Short mmCIF file of C-alpha atoms in Angstrom, two decimals:
data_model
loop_
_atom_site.label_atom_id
_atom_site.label_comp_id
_atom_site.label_asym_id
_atom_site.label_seq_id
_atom_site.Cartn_x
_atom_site.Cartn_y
_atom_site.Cartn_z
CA UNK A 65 -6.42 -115.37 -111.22
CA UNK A 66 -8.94 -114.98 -114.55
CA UNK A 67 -10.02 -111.44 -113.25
CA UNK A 68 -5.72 -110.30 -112.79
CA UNK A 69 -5.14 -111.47 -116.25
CA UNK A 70 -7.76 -109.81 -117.72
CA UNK A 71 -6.83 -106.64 -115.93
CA UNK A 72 -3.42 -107.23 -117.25
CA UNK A 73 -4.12 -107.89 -120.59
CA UNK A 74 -6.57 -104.62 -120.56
CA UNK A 75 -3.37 -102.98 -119.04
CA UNK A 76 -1.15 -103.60 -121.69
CA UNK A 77 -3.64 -103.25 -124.25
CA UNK A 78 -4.76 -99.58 -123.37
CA UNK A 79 -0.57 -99.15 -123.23
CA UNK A 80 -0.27 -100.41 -126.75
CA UNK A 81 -3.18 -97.92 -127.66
CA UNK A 82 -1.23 -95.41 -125.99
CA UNK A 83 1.93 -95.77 -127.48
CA UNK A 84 0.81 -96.26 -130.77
CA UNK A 85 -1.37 -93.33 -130.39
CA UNK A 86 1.62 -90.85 -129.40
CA UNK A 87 3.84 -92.38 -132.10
CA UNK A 88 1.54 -91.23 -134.78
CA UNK A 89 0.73 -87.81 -132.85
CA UNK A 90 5.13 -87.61 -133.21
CA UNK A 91 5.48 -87.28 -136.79
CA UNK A 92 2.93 -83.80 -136.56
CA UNK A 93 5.49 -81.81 -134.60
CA UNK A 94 7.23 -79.15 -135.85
CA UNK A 95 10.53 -79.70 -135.21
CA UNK A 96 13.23 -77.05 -134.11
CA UNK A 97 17.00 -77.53 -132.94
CA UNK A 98 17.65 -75.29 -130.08
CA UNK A 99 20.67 -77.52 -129.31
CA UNK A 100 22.85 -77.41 -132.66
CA UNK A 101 26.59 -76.30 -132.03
CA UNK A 102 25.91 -75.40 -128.54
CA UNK A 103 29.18 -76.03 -126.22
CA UNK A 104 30.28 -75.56 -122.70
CA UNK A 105 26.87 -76.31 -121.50
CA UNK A 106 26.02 -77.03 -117.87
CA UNK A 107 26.51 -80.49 -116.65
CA UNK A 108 23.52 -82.84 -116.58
CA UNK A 109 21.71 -82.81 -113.80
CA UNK A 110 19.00 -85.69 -111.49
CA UNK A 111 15.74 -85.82 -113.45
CA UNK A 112 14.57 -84.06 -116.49
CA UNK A 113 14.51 -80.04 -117.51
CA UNK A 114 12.07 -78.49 -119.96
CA UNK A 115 12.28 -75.24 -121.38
CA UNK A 116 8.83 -74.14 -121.60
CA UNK A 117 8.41 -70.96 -123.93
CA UNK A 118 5.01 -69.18 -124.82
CA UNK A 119 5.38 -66.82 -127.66
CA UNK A 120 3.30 -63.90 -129.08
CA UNK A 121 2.64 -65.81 -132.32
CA UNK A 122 -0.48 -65.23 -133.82
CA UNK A 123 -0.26 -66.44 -137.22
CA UNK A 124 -2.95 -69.21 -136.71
CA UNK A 125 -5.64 -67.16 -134.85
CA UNK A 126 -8.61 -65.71 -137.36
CA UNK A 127 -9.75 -62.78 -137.97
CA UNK A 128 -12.47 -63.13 -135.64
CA UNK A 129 -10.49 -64.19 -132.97
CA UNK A 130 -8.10 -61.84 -133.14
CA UNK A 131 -10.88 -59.14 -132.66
CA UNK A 132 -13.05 -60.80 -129.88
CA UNK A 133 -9.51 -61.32 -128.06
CA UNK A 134 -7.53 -58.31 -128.70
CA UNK A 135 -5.02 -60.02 -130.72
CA UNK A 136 -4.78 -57.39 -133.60
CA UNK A 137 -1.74 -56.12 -132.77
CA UNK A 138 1.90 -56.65 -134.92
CA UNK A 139 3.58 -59.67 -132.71
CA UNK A 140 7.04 -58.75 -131.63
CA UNK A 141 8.32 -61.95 -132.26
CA UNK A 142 9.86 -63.03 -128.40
CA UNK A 143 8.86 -64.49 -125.37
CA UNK A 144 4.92 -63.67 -123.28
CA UNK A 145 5.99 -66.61 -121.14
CA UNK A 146 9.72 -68.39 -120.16
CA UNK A 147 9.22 -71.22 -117.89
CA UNK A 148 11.43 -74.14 -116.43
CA UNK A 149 10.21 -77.27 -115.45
CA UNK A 150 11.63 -79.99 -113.93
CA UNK A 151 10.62 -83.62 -113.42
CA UNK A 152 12.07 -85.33 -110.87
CA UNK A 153 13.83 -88.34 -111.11
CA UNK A 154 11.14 -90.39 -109.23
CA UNK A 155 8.30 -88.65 -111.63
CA UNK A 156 6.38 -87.81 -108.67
CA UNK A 157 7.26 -84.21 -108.72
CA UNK A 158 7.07 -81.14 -111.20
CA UNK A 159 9.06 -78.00 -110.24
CA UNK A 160 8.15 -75.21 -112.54
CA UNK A 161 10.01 -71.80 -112.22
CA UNK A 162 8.99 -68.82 -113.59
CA UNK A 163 11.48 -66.46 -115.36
CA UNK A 164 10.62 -62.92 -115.80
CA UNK A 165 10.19 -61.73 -118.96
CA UNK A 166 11.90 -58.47 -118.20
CA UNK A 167 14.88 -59.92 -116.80
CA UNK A 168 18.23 -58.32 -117.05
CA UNK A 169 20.95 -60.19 -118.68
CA UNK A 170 23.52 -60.20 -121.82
CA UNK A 171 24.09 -61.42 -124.81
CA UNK A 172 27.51 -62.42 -125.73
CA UNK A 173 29.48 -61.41 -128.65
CA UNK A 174 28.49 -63.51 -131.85
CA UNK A 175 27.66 -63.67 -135.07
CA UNK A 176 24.23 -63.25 -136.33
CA UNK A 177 23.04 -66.82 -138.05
CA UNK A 178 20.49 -64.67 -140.40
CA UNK A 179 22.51 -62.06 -141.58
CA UNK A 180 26.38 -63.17 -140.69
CA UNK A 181 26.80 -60.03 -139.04
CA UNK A 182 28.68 -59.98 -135.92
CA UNK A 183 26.97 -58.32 -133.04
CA UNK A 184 29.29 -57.16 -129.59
CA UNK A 185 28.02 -57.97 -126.54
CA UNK A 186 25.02 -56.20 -125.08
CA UNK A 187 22.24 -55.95 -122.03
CA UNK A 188 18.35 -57.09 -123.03
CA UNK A 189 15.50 -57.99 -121.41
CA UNK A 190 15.36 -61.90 -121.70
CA UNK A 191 12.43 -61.94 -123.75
CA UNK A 192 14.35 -60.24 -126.37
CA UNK A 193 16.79 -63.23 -126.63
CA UNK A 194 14.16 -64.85 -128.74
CA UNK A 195 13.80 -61.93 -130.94
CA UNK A 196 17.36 -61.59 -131.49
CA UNK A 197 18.68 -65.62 -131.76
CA UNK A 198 15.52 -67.49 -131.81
CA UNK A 199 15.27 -71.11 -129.53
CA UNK A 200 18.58 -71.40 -129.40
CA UNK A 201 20.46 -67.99 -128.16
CA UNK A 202 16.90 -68.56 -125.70
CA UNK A 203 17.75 -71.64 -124.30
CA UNK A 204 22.27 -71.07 -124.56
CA UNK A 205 21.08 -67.53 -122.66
CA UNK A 206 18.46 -69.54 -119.57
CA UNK A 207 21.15 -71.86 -119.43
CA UNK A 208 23.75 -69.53 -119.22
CA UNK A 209 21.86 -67.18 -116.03
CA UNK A 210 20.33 -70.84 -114.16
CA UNK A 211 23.39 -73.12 -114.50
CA UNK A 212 20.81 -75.69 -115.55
CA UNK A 213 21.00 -77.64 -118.39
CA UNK A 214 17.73 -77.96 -120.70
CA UNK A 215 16.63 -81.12 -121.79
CA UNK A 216 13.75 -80.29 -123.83
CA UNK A 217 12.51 -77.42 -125.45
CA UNK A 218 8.88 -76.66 -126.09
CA UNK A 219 7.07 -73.42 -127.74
CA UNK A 220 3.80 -72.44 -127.97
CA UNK A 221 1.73 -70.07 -129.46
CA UNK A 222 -1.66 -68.63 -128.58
CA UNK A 223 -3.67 -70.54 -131.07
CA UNK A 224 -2.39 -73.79 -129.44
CA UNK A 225 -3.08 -72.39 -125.82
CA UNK A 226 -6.63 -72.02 -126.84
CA UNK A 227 -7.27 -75.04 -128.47
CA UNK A 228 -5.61 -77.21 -125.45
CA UNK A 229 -8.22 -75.64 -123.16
CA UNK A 230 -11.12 -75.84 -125.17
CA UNK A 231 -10.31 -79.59 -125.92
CA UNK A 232 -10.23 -80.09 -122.03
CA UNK A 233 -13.46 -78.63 -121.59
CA UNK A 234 -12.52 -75.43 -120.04
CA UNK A 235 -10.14 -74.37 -117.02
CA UNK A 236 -11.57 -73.34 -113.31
CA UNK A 237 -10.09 -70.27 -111.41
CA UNK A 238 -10.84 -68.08 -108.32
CA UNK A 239 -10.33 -64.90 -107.79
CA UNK A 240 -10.06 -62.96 -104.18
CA UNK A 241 -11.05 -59.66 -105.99
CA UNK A 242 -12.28 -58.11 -109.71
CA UNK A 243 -9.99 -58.28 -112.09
CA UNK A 244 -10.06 -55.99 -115.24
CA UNK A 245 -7.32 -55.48 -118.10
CA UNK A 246 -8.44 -52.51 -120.97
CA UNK A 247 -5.51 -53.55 -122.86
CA UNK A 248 -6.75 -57.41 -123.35
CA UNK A 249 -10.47 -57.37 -122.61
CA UNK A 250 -10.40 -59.33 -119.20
CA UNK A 251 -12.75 -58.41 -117.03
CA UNK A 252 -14.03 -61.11 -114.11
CA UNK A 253 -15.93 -60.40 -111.13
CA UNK A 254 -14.66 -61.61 -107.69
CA UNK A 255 -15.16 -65.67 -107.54
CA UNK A 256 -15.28 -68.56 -109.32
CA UNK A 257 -14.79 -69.17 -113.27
CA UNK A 258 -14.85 -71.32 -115.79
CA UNK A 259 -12.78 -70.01 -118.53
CA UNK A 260 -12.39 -71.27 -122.37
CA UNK A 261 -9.83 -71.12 -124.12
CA UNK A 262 -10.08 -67.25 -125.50
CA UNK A 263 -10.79 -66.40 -121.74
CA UNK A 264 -7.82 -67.86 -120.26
CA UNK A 265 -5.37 -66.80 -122.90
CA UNK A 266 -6.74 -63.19 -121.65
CA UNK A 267 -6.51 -64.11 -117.75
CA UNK A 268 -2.84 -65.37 -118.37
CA UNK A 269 -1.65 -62.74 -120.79
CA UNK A 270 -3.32 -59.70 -118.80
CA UNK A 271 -0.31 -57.55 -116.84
CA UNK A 272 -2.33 -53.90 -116.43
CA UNK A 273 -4.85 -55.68 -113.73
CA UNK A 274 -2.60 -53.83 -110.45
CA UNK A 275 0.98 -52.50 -109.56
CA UNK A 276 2.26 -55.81 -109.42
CA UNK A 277 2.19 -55.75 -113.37
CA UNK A 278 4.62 -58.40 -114.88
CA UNK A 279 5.53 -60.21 -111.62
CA UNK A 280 1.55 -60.52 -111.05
CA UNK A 281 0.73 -61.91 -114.08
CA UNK A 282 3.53 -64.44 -113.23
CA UNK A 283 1.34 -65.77 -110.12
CA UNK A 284 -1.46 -65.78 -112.26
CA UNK A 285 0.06 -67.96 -114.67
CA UNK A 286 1.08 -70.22 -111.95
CA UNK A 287 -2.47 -70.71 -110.76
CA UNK A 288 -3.68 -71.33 -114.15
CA UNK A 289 -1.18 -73.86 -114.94
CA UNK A 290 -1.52 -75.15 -111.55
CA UNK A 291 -5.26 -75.71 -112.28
CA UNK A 292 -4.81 -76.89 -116.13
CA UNK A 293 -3.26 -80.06 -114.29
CA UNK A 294 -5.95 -80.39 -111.94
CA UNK A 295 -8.14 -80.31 -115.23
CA UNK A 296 -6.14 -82.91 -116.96
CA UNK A 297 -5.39 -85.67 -114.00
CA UNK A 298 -9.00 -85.41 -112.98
CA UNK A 299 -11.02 -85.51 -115.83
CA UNK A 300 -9.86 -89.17 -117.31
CA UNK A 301 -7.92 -87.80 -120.11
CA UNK A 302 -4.78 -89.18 -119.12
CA UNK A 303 -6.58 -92.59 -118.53
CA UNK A 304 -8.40 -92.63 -121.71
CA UNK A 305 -5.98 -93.16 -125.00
CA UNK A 306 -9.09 -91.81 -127.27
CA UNK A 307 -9.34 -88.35 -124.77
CA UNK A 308 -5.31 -88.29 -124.49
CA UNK A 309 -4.95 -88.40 -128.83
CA UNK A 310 -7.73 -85.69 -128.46
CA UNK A 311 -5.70 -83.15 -126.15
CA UNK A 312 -2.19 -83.61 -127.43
CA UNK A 313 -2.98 -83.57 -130.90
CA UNK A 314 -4.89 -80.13 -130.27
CA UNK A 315 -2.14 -79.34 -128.77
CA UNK A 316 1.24 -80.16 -130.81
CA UNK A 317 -0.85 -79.16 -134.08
CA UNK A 318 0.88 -75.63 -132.98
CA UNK A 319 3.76 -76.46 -130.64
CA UNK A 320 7.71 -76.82 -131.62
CA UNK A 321 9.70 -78.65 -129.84
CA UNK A 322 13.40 -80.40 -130.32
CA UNK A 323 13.76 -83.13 -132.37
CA UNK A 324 14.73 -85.52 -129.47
CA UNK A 325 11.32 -84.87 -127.38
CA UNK A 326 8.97 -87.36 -129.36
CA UNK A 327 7.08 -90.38 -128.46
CA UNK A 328 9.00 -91.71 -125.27
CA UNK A 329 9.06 -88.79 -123.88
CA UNK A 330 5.22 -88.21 -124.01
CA UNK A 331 4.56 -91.21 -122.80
CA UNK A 332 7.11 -90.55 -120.00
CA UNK A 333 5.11 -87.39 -118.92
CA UNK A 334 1.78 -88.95 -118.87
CA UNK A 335 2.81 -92.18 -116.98
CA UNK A 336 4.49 -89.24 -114.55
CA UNK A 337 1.21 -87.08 -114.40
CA UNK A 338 -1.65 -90.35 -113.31
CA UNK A 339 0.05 -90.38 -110.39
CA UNK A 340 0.07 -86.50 -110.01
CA UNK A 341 -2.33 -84.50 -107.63
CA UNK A 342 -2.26 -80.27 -107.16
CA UNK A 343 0.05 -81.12 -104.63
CA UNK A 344 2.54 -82.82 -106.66
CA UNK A 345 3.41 -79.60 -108.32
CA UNK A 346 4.97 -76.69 -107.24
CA UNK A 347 5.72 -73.11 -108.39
CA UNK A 348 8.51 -70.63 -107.84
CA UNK A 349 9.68 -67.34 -109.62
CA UNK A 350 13.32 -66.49 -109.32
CA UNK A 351 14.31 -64.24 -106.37
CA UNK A 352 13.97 -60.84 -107.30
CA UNK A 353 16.81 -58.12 -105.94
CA UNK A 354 15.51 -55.11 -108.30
CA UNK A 355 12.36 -55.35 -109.79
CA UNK A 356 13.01 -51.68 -111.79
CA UNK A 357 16.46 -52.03 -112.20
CA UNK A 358 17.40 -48.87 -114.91
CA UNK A 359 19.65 -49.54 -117.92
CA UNK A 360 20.26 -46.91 -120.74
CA UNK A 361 18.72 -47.60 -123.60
CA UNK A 362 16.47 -50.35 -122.65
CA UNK A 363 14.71 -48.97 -119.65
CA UNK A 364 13.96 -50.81 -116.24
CA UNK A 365 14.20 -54.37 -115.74
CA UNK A 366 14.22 -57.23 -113.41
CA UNK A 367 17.14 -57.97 -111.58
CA UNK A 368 17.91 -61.10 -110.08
CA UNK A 369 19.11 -61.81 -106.69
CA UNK A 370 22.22 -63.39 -107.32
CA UNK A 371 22.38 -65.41 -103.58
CA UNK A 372 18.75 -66.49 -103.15
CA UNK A 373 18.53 -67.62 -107.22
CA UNK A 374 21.46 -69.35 -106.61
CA UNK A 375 20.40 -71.49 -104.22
CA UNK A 376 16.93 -72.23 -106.03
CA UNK A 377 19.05 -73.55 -109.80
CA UNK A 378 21.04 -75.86 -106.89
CA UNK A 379 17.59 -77.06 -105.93
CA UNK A 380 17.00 -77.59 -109.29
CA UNK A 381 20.11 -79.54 -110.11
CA UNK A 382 20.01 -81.76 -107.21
CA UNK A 383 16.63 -82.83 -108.09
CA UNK A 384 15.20 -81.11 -104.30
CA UNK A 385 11.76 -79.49 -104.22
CA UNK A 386 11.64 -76.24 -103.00
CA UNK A 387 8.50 -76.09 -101.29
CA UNK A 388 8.32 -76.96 -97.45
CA UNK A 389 6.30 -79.82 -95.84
CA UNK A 390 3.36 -78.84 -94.58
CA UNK A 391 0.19 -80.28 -93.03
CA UNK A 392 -2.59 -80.36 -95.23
CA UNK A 393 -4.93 -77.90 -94.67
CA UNK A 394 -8.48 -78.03 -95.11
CA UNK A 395 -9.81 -76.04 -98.62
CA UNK A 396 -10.65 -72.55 -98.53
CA UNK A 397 -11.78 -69.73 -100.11
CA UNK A 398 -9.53 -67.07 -101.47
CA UNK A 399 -9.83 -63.63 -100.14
CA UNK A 400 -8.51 -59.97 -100.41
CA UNK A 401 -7.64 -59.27 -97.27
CA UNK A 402 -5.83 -61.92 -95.00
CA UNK A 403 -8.28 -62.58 -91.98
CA UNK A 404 -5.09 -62.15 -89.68
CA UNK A 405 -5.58 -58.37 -90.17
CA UNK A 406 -9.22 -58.04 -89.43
CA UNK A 407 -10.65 -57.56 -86.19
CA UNK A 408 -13.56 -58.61 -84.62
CA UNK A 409 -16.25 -58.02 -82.18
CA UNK A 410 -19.16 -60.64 -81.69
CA UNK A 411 -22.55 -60.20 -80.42
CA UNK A 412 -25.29 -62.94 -80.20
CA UNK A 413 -28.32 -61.76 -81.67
CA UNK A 414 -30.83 -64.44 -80.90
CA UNK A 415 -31.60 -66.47 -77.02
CA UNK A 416 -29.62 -69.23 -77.88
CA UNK A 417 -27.33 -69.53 -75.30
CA UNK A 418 -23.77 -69.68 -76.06
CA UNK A 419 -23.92 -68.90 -80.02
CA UNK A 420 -21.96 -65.37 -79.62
CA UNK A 421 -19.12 -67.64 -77.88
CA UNK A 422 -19.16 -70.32 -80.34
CA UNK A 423 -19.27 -67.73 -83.58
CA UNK A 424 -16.60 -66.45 -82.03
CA UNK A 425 -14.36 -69.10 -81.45
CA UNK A 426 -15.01 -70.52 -84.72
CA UNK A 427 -13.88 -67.29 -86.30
CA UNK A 428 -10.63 -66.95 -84.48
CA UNK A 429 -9.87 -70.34 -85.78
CA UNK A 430 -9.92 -69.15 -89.09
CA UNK A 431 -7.74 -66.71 -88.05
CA UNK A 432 -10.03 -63.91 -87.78
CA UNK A 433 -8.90 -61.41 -84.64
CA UNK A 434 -11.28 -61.42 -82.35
CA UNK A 435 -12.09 -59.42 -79.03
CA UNK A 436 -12.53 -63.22 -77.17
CA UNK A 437 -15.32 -61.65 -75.12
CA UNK A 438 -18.97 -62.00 -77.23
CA UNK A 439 -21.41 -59.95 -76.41
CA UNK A 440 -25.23 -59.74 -76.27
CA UNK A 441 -26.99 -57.64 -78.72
CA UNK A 442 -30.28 -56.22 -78.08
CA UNK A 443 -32.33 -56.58 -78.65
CA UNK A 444 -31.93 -60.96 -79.17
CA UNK A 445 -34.12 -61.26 -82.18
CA UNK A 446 -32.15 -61.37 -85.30
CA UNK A 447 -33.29 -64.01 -88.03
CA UNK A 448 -30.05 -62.96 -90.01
CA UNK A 449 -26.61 -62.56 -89.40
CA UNK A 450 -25.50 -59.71 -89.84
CA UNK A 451 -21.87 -57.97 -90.81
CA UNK A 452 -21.31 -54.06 -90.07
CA UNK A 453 -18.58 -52.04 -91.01
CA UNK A 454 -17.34 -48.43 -91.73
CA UNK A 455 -16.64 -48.21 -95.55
CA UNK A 456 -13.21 -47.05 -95.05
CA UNK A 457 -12.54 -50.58 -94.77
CA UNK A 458 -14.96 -52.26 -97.03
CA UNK A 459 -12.24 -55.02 -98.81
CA UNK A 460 -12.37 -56.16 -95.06
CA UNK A 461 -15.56 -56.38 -95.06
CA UNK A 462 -15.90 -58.62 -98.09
CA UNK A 463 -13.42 -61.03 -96.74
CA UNK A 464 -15.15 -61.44 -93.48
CA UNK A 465 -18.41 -62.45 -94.94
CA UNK A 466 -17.01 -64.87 -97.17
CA UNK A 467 -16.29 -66.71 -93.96
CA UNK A 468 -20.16 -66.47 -93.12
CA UNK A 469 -22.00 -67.18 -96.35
CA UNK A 470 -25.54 -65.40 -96.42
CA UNK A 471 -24.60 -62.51 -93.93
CA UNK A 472 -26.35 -59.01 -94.39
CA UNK A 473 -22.96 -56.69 -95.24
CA UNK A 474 -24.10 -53.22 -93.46
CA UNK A 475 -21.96 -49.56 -93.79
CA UNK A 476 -21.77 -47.80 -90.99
CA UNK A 477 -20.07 -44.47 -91.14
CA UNK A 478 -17.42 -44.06 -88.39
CA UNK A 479 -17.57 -46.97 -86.79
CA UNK A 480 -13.86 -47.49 -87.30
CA UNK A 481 -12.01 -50.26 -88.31
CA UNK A 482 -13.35 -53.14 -85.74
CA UNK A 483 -16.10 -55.26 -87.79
CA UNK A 484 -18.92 -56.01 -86.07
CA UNK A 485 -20.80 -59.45 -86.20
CA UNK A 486 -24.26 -60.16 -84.70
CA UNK A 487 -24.57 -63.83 -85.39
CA UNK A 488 -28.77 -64.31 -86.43
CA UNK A 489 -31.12 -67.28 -86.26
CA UNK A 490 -30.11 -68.74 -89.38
CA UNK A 491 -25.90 -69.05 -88.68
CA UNK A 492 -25.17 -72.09 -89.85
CA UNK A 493 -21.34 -72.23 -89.73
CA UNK A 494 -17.95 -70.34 -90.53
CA UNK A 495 -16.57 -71.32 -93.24
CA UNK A 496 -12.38 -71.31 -93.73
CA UNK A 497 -10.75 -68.10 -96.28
CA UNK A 498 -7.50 -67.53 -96.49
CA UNK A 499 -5.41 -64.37 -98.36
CA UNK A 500 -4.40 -65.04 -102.03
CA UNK A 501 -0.70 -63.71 -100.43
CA UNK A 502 2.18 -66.32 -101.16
CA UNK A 503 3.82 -68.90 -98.99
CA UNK A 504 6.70 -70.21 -99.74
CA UNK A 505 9.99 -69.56 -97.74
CA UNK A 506 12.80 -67.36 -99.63
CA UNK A 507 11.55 -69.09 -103.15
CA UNK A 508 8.15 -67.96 -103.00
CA UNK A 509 7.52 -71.66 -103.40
CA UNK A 510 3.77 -72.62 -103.54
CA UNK A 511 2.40 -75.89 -104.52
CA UNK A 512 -0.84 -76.99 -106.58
CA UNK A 513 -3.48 -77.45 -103.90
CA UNK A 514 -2.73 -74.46 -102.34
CA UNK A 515 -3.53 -71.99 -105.13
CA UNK A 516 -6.43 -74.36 -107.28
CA UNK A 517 -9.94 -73.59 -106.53
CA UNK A 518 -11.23 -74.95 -103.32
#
């Protein structure tokens, strides 16, 4: 009974801490109203929405940083990032849904609030509704396109992006293959990475790394985020009222948010988030229909499929999570290509009896193609195992030694697209990869542990 009352009393003391903590962190927010004279909005729906906005803003990043990070540029004053997140009702789920910068819409007929001008209707690119109306033709347009209604609204800058990161010691991310962007500086080798907080604004900024251009950088965002929670619910910081007044502080130093997200709501988030593992949050962009859609004047943009999207803002509304259920899978490494579309042939390159079978087998589990029918090499004295492959399909080649760490990668010229593994003395075990490719039913849908470092 002495030790539960202590705990208790500990308990409620680390909440007082907390609370009074947050309360004075409130009063350092800038404050915006997105909501002011907005009517006809969407009905209220289960749980809570936030409007998450990054911007281009700059105005707090010095000179130095602006050089070492390619930051020099005049800011055009909109949207990088447009995000909506929703908490469930039972606070044991985050939704977030990303909205593509270049998407298609309108902007109604109104009267400009700086000038007093009235402007007809007219097409944009989302991002531009910032530009044009600020927070609140932003979050009166999202609402408009989702049907959702936005609780919250919260903006930030790339100053307070940095800071957050560097205050949490850094942010882990894999990736399957290099990654390079002239245009911001990022340039990673294939792997694993710690990034700071100049390094990940670059990783989640960069959109000249491959074809996939916007809509990539998207799914890179995702991950990051995806892996900024792992960061925060497993390093103590939501545990620790002295670590917590460190973060958000760094943080809301540079944020704006509406004048009715203050100290209850905090504290609502990170009572939400102890509980939270990778797998309690999930990602989704909206179904895409066009992704160059053509409009005069403006030039191509992102058009969404008006069905599928549908269907997702429901999900939203009704408080459902739009990922499936599925068995937890064991942790693996990302790779380039998927091993589903690599075949295999297996020798066994040393007398032990029955390793070709087994190296097989254990590949094929993994999902590797394999001929089923190891052979043996000769001659049988290999001391290590050994991966050879014609270079016209080298990316394969990569991706099947990941799954057997310390193999000897060997080009041989014609040998076609079969890979050829003769397992040596020192094969230890395969080890599971999987393709970075998505997951997730018509949304897209991919949750936390499925895209954070293994």
């Amino acid at each position: 009974m002495r030790v539960a009352t202590s705990l208790s009393v500990l308990v409620l003391g680390a909440g007082g801490i907390g609370h009074a903590v947050v309360t004075s962190l409130e009063t350092g927010i800038d404050r915006v109203d997105p909501f002011k004279d907005m009517k006809n909005r969407p009905r209220a729906g289960t749980g809570m929405n936030l409007l998450l906005v990054g911007t281009d803003g700059r105005d707090k990043v010095g000179p130095e940083e602006k050089r070492k990070y390619r930051l020099g540029g005049a800011p055009c004053h909109c949207t990088d990032t447009i995000m909506l997140v929703h908490l469930s009702a039972d606070r044991e789920r985050a939704t977030i849904v990303s909205l593509p910068r270049d998407t298609y819409t309108e902007l109604p007929e109104r009267r400009d609030a700086t000038t007093g001008v009235e402007r007809a209707a007219h097409p944009v690119k989302l991002n531009a509704a910032y530009a044009e109306g600020g927070p609140s033709l932003t979050v009166r347009t999202v609402e408009r396109m989702t049907g959702v209604k936005v609780d919250h609204y919260l903006e930030v800058d790339f100053s307070s992006f940095m800071k957050t990161v560097d205050t949490l010691g850094g942010v882990q991310v894999c990736t399957a293959r290099p990654m390079k962007d002239a245009y911001t500086g990022l340039d990673l080798a294939a792997g694993t990475h710690w990034l700071d907080g100049g390094q990940a604004l670059r990783y989640v900024r960069s959109r000249h790394i491959d074809a996939a251009a916007d809509l990539g950088r998207m799914q890179r965002q995702q991950k990051f985020l995806a892996s900024l929670i792992k960061r925060a619910t497993s390093s103590g910081v939501l545990m620790n009222p002295v670590k917590f007044r460190d973060v958000a502080s760094t943080m809301l130093r540079s944020v704006r948010a509406d004048r009715g997200f203050g100290t209850d709501q905090l504290l609502d988030l990170g009572q939400a988030m102890r509980g939270f593992t990778p797998a309690s949050s999930e990602f989704a962009s909206v179904p895409i229909s066009d992704p160059s859609f053509p409009v005069k004047g403006i030039g191509s943009t992102v058009k969404w499929d008006p069905v599928k999207s549908e269907r997702l803002f429901e999900a939203l509304r009704e408080d459902k999570p739009l990922a499936s259920k599925r068995p937890t899978a064991p942790a693996a490494t990302p790779v380039d290509v998927a091993p589903g579309e690599i075949r295999v042939q297996v020798y066994n390159g040393t007398l032990q009896d029955g390793l070709g079978r087994r190296v097989d087998d254990a590949l094929r589990a993994t999902g590797f193609v394999t001929t089923k029918a190891p052979l043996n090499a000769d001659p049988r004295s290999l001391k290590h195992t050994l991966v050879e492959y014609d270079p016209r399909w080298d990316r394969s080649a990569k991706s099947l030694a990941a799954a057997l760490p310390g193999a000897e990668l060997r080009a041989v010229t014609g040998q076609g697209k079969t890979m050829k593994v003769t397992a040596g003395e020192d094969f230890g075990k395969v080890e599971r990869v999987q393709a970075e490719a998505r997951h997730g039913g018509e949304f897209g849908t991919v949750t936390g542990d499925q895209v954070v470092c293994p």
